Amino acid sequence: TASNWRPPFGPPIDFDDLTLTAFIDGQKAAIKGIEGHIGRGTFTGSANASWGADIRMTGDVSLSNADLGKLLGVFTRDFSAAGTLNLTATYALQAASLAALFDQPRVEASFSAEKGTLNNVDIVRGIQSPSRDGTRGGKTSFSALAGSLQVLGKEYAYRQLQLTSGPMNATGTVDVAPDGELSGRITAELGTKSVIVARGGLNVSGNVKSPLLKP
């Protein structure tokens, strides 16, 4: 059991509280009943670990009703967002030492967020007032945002993105390179089922700190 605890390795995540049971047999461990709270949300999970020449760990985690902005701040200060996050994920880690265990993670996740904001991204302005030089800055408020995420080392691939923001609906994909450079495509419509006010496709470029949307 733990409270107000940060692990000595891996992302600097602060656990409000944590409980788990580990069964250790030689150079293997089965970790069951992982429960706790993080980023104002509730999480559960399980893991299996082994060690010898390398340390290996696989497992799954579910997170509900977490603060998106608080968790995002753990991984980057260059991009900010707000909302209530739900997530399920599986992961695989392998390294020669505990200190390097999270250096090249493999993660498959699906997520949804509600009643939030993406800062420094303005999809509505991008399709309503397209500019040859592209659109930077602004914000996009959303009632719902969902998609999948694949992490391979320091590369992030967001797929099947769906965003709803009042009369605007958008879909797309976004890739984040290890150096923070962005690439992808967003398609958006503004209006109702019977009347479309604006519609367009936007290429995503720039970097995490300063995204650029170009028609």
Short mmCIF file of C-alpha atoms in Angstrom, two decimals:
data_model
loop_
_atom_site.label_atom_id
_atom_site.label_comp_id
_atom_site.label_asym_id
_atom_site.label_seq_id
_atom_site.Cartn_x
_atom_site.Cartn_y
_atom_site.Cartn_z
CA THR A 1 0.00 0.00 0.00
CA ALA A 2 1.14 3.55 -0.65
CA SER A 3 -0.18 7.10 -0.45
CA ASN A 4 1.11 10.35 -1.94
CA TRP A 5 3.82 8.27 -3.63
CA ARG A 6 5.97 8.70 -6.74
CA PRO A 7 7.86 5.65 -8.10
CA PRO A 8 11.66 6.03 -8.19
CA PHE A 9 11.74 5.32 -11.95
CA GLY A 10 9.50 5.93 -14.95
CA PRO A 11 7.28 8.96 -15.62
CA PRO A 12 7.01 11.35 -12.62
CA ILE A 13 3.48 10.24 -11.75
CA ASP A 14 2.19 10.98 -8.25
CA PHE A 15 -0.16 8.32 -6.90
CA ASP A 16 -2.76 9.63 -4.47
CA ASP A 17 -3.03 6.08 -3.16
CA LEU A 18 -2.07 2.63 -4.41
CA THR A 19 -2.68 -0.98 -3.39
CA LEU A 20 -1.47 -4.19 -5.03
CA THR A 21 -0.50 -7.79 -4.33
CA ALA A 22 2.62 -9.37 -5.85
CA PHE A 23 3.38 -13.10 -6.07
CA ILE A 24 7.12 -13.65 -6.64
CA ASP A 25 8.49 -16.99 -7.83
CA GLY A 26 12.20 -17.02 -8.64
CA GLN A 27 12.73 -14.46 -11.37
CA LYS A 28 9.05 -13.89 -12.13
CA ALA A 29 6.32 -11.84 -10.49
CA ALA A 30 2.56 -11.68 -10.97
CA ILE A 31 1.09 -8.39 -9.77
CA LYS A 32 -2.65 -8.50 -9.15
CA GLY A 33 -5.35 -6.27 -7.76
CA ILE A 34 -3.68 -2.99 -8.65
CA GLU A 35 -6.03 -0.21 -7.55
CA GLY A 36 -5.69 3.43 -6.69
CA HIS A 37 -6.22 7.05 -7.61
CA ILE A 38 -4.17 9.27 -9.87
CA GLY A 39 -4.87 12.65 -11.44
CA ARG A 40 -8.18 12.76 -9.53
CA GLY A 41 -9.19 9.56 -11.35
CA THR A 42 -9.57 5.90 -10.40
CA PHE A 43 -7.39 3.22 -11.95
CA THR A 44 -7.14 -0.57 -11.89
CA GLY A 45 -4.69 -2.93 -13.52
CA SER A 46 -2.49 -6.01 -13.47
CA ALA A 47 1.05 -6.86 -14.56
CA ASN A 48 3.49 -9.72 -15.09
CA ALA A 49 7.24 -9.22 -14.77
CA SER A 50 10.36 -11.30 -15.29
CA TRP A 51 14.04 -10.55 -14.98
CA GLY A 52 17.33 -12.06 -16.02
CA ALA A 53 19.53 -10.60 -18.75
CA ASP A 54 16.67 -8.09 -19.30
CA ILE A 55 13.72 -6.91 -17.26
CA ARG A 56 10.36 -7.43 -18.95
CA MET A 57 6.91 -6.31 -17.90
CA THR A 58 3.51 -6.59 -19.57
CA GLY A 59 0.12 -5.59 -18.26
CA ASP A 60 -3.06 -3.63 -18.59
CA VAL A 61 -4.56 -0.57 -16.95
CA SER A 62 -7.94 1.17 -16.89
CA LEU A 63 -8.42 4.79 -15.84
CA SER A 64 -11.71 6.59 -15.28
CA ASN A 65 -12.77 10.16 -14.51
CA ALA A 66 -9.21 11.51 -14.47
CA ASP A 67 -8.10 15.12 -14.97
CA LEU A 68 -6.71 15.22 -18.53
CA GLY A 69 -4.74 18.41 -17.95
CA LYS A 70 -3.06 17.13 -14.82
CA LEU A 71 -1.99 13.84 -16.42
CA LEU A 72 -0.86 15.45 -19.68
CA GLY A 73 1.42 17.75 -17.69
CA VAL A 74 3.35 14.69 -16.50
CA PHE A 75 4.44 13.86 -20.05
CA THR A 76 4.78 17.28 -21.72
CA ARG A 77 4.73 20.98 -20.88
CA ASP A 78 4.54 21.96 -24.54
CA PHE A 79 0.85 21.09 -25.08
CA SER A 80 -2.06 21.62 -22.69
CA ALA A 81 -5.63 20.39 -22.63
CA ALA A 82 -8.49 20.01 -20.18
CA GLY A 83 -11.32 17.55 -19.70
CA THR A 84 -12.35 14.33 -17.97
CA LEU A 85 -10.39 11.34 -19.28
CA ASN A 86 -11.27 7.63 -19.49
CA LEU A 87 -8.70 5.17 -20.84
CA THR A 88 -7.95 1.47 -21.22
CA ALA A 89 -4.51 0.28 -22.29
CA THR A 90 -2.15 -2.66 -22.59
CA TYR A 91 1.61 -2.19 -22.40
CA ALA A 92 4.92 -4.00 -22.80
CA LEU A 93 8.24 -2.80 -21.35
CA GLN A 94 11.73 -4.24 -21.75
CA ALA A 95 15.15 -2.94 -20.73
CA ALA A 96 18.43 -3.97 -19.15
CA SER A 97 17.71 -1.96 -15.98
CA LEU A 98 14.83 -0.52 -13.99
CA ALA A 99 16.02 3.01 -14.75
CA ALA A 100 15.60 2.37 -18.50
CA LEU A 101 12.42 0.31 -18.32
CA PHE A 102 10.18 3.10 -19.65
CA ASP A 103 12.58 4.35 -22.34
CA GLN A 104 11.07 2.28 -25.18
CA PRO A 105 7.49 1.42 -24.17
CA ARG A 106 4.95 -0.30 -26.42
CA VAL A 107 1.38 0.81 -25.63
CA GLU A 108 -2.00 0.17 -27.23
CA ALA A 109 -4.77 2.34 -25.78
CA SER A 110 -8.28 3.56 -26.44
CA PHE A 111 -9.49 6.75 -24.78
CA SER A 112 -12.35 9.19 -24.47
CA ALA A 113 -12.53 12.64 -22.94
CA GLU A 114 -15.51 14.84 -22.11
CA LYS A 115 -16.21 18.53 -21.63
CA GLY A 116 -12.72 19.78 -22.34
CA THR A 117 -10.48 22.05 -24.37
CA LEU A 118 -7.50 21.62 -26.69
CA ASN A 119 -5.29 24.68 -26.33
CA ASN A 120 -3.32 26.27 -29.18
CA VAL A 121 -5.50 24.48 -31.77
CA ASP A 122 -8.51 26.12 -33.47
CA ILE A 123 -10.22 23.71 -35.86
CA VAL A 124 -13.28 25.92 -36.40
CA ARG A 125 -11.17 28.89 -37.51
CA GLY A 126 -9.12 26.56 -39.68
CA ILE A 127 -12.13 25.50 -41.77
CA GLN A 128 -14.10 28.78 -41.61
CA SER A 129 -11.19 31.07 -42.50
CA PRO A 130 -8.62 28.89 -44.26
CA SER A 131 -5.26 30.55 -44.85
CA ARG A 132 -2.56 29.49 -47.28
CA ASP A 133 -0.05 30.08 -44.47
CA GLY A 134 -2.09 27.98 -42.07
CA THR A 135 -3.72 28.60 -38.70
CA ARG A 136 -1.93 28.69 -35.36
CA GLY A 137 -3.13 29.41 -31.84
CA GLY A 138 -6.63 29.65 -30.46
CA LYS A 139 -8.42 26.75 -28.82
CA THR A 140 -10.97 24.05 -29.56
CA SER A 141 -13.58 23.28 -26.93
CA PHE A 142 -15.19 19.85 -27.14
CA SER A 143 -18.06 17.96 -25.60
CA ALA A 144 -16.51 14.63 -26.59
CA LEU A 145 -13.15 13.45 -27.92
CA ALA A 146 -12.29 9.79 -28.55
CA GLY A 147 -9.74 7.69 -30.37
CA SER A 148 -6.95 5.17 -30.11
CA LEU A 149 -3.28 5.66 -29.31
CA GLN A 150 -0.26 3.53 -30.21
CA VAL A 151 3.04 4.32 -28.53
CA LEU A 152 6.30 2.85 -29.83
CA GLY A 153 9.27 4.26 -27.96
CA LYS A 154 8.95 8.02 -28.30
CA GLU A 155 6.61 7.90 -31.30
CA TYR A 156 2.87 8.50 -30.76
CA ALA A 157 0.19 7.61 -33.30
CA TYR A 158 -3.37 8.87 -32.67
CA ARG A 159 -5.92 7.08 -34.82
CA GLN A 160 -9.72 7.10 -35.34
CA LEU A 161 -9.96 10.50 -33.69
CA GLN A 162 -13.52 11.80 -33.34
CA LEU A 163 -14.28 15.21 -31.85
CA THR A 164 -17.63 16.89 -31.24
CA SER A 165 -17.79 20.58 -30.40
CA GLY A 166 -21.30 22.01 -30.54
CA PRO A 167 -22.19 22.26 -34.26
CA MET A 168 -18.74 21.05 -35.33
CA ASN A 169 -17.71 17.43 -35.89
CA ALA A 170 -14.19 16.38 -36.80
CA THR A 171 -12.31 13.15 -37.51
CA GLY A 172 -8.66 12.52 -38.19
CA THR A 173 -5.25 11.06 -37.41
CA VAL A 174 -2.18 12.67 -35.85
CA ASP A 175 1.38 11.39 -35.48
CA VAL A 176 3.93 12.80 -33.04
CA ALA A 177 7.60 12.16 -33.88
CA PRO A 178 10.27 11.76 -31.17
CA ASP A 179 11.37 15.38 -31.71
CA GLY A 180 7.78 16.65 -31.28
CA GLU A 181 7.11 17.27 -34.97
CA LEU A 182 3.47 16.71 -36.01
CA SER A 183 1.91 15.18 -39.10
CA GLY A 184 -1.65 14.15 -39.87
CA ARG A 185 -4.98 15.08 -41.38
CA ILE A 186 -8.25 16.38 -39.92
CA THR A 187 -11.61 16.53 -41.71
CA ALA A 188 -14.27 18.75 -40.13
CA GLU A 189 -17.85 19.94 -40.72
CA LEU A 190 -19.60 22.89 -39.11
CA GLY A 191 -23.38 23.02 -39.14
CA THR A 192 -26.37 20.72 -38.76
CA LYS A 193 -27.50 17.56 -40.55
CA SER A 194 -29.52 19.68 -42.96
CA VAL A 195 -27.36 22.82 -43.26
CA ILE A 196 -23.55 22.70 -43.56
CA VAL A 197 -21.98 26.10 -42.83
CA ALA A 198 -18.40 25.07 -43.50
CA ARG A 199 -16.56 21.89 -44.41
CA GLY A 200 -12.90 21.24 -45.02
CA GLY A 201 -9.78 19.17 -44.62
CA LEU A 202 -6.76 20.36 -42.66
CA ASN A 203 -3.22 19.04 -42.76
CA VAL A 204 -1.56 18.93 -39.37
CA SER A 205 2.08 20.04 -39.15
CA GLY A 206 4.30 22.18 -36.94
CA ASN A 207 5.20 20.75 -33.55
CA VAL A 208 3.60 19.93 -30.23
CA LYS A 209 4.31 23.40 -28.86
CA SER A 210 2.99 25.22 -31.94
CA PRO A 211 0.62 23.11 -34.10
CA LEU A 212 -0.14 24.34 -37.62
CA LEU A 213 -3.37 23.59 -39.51
CA LYS A 214 -3.21 24.13 -43.29
CA PRO A 215 -5.93 23.52 -45.90
#
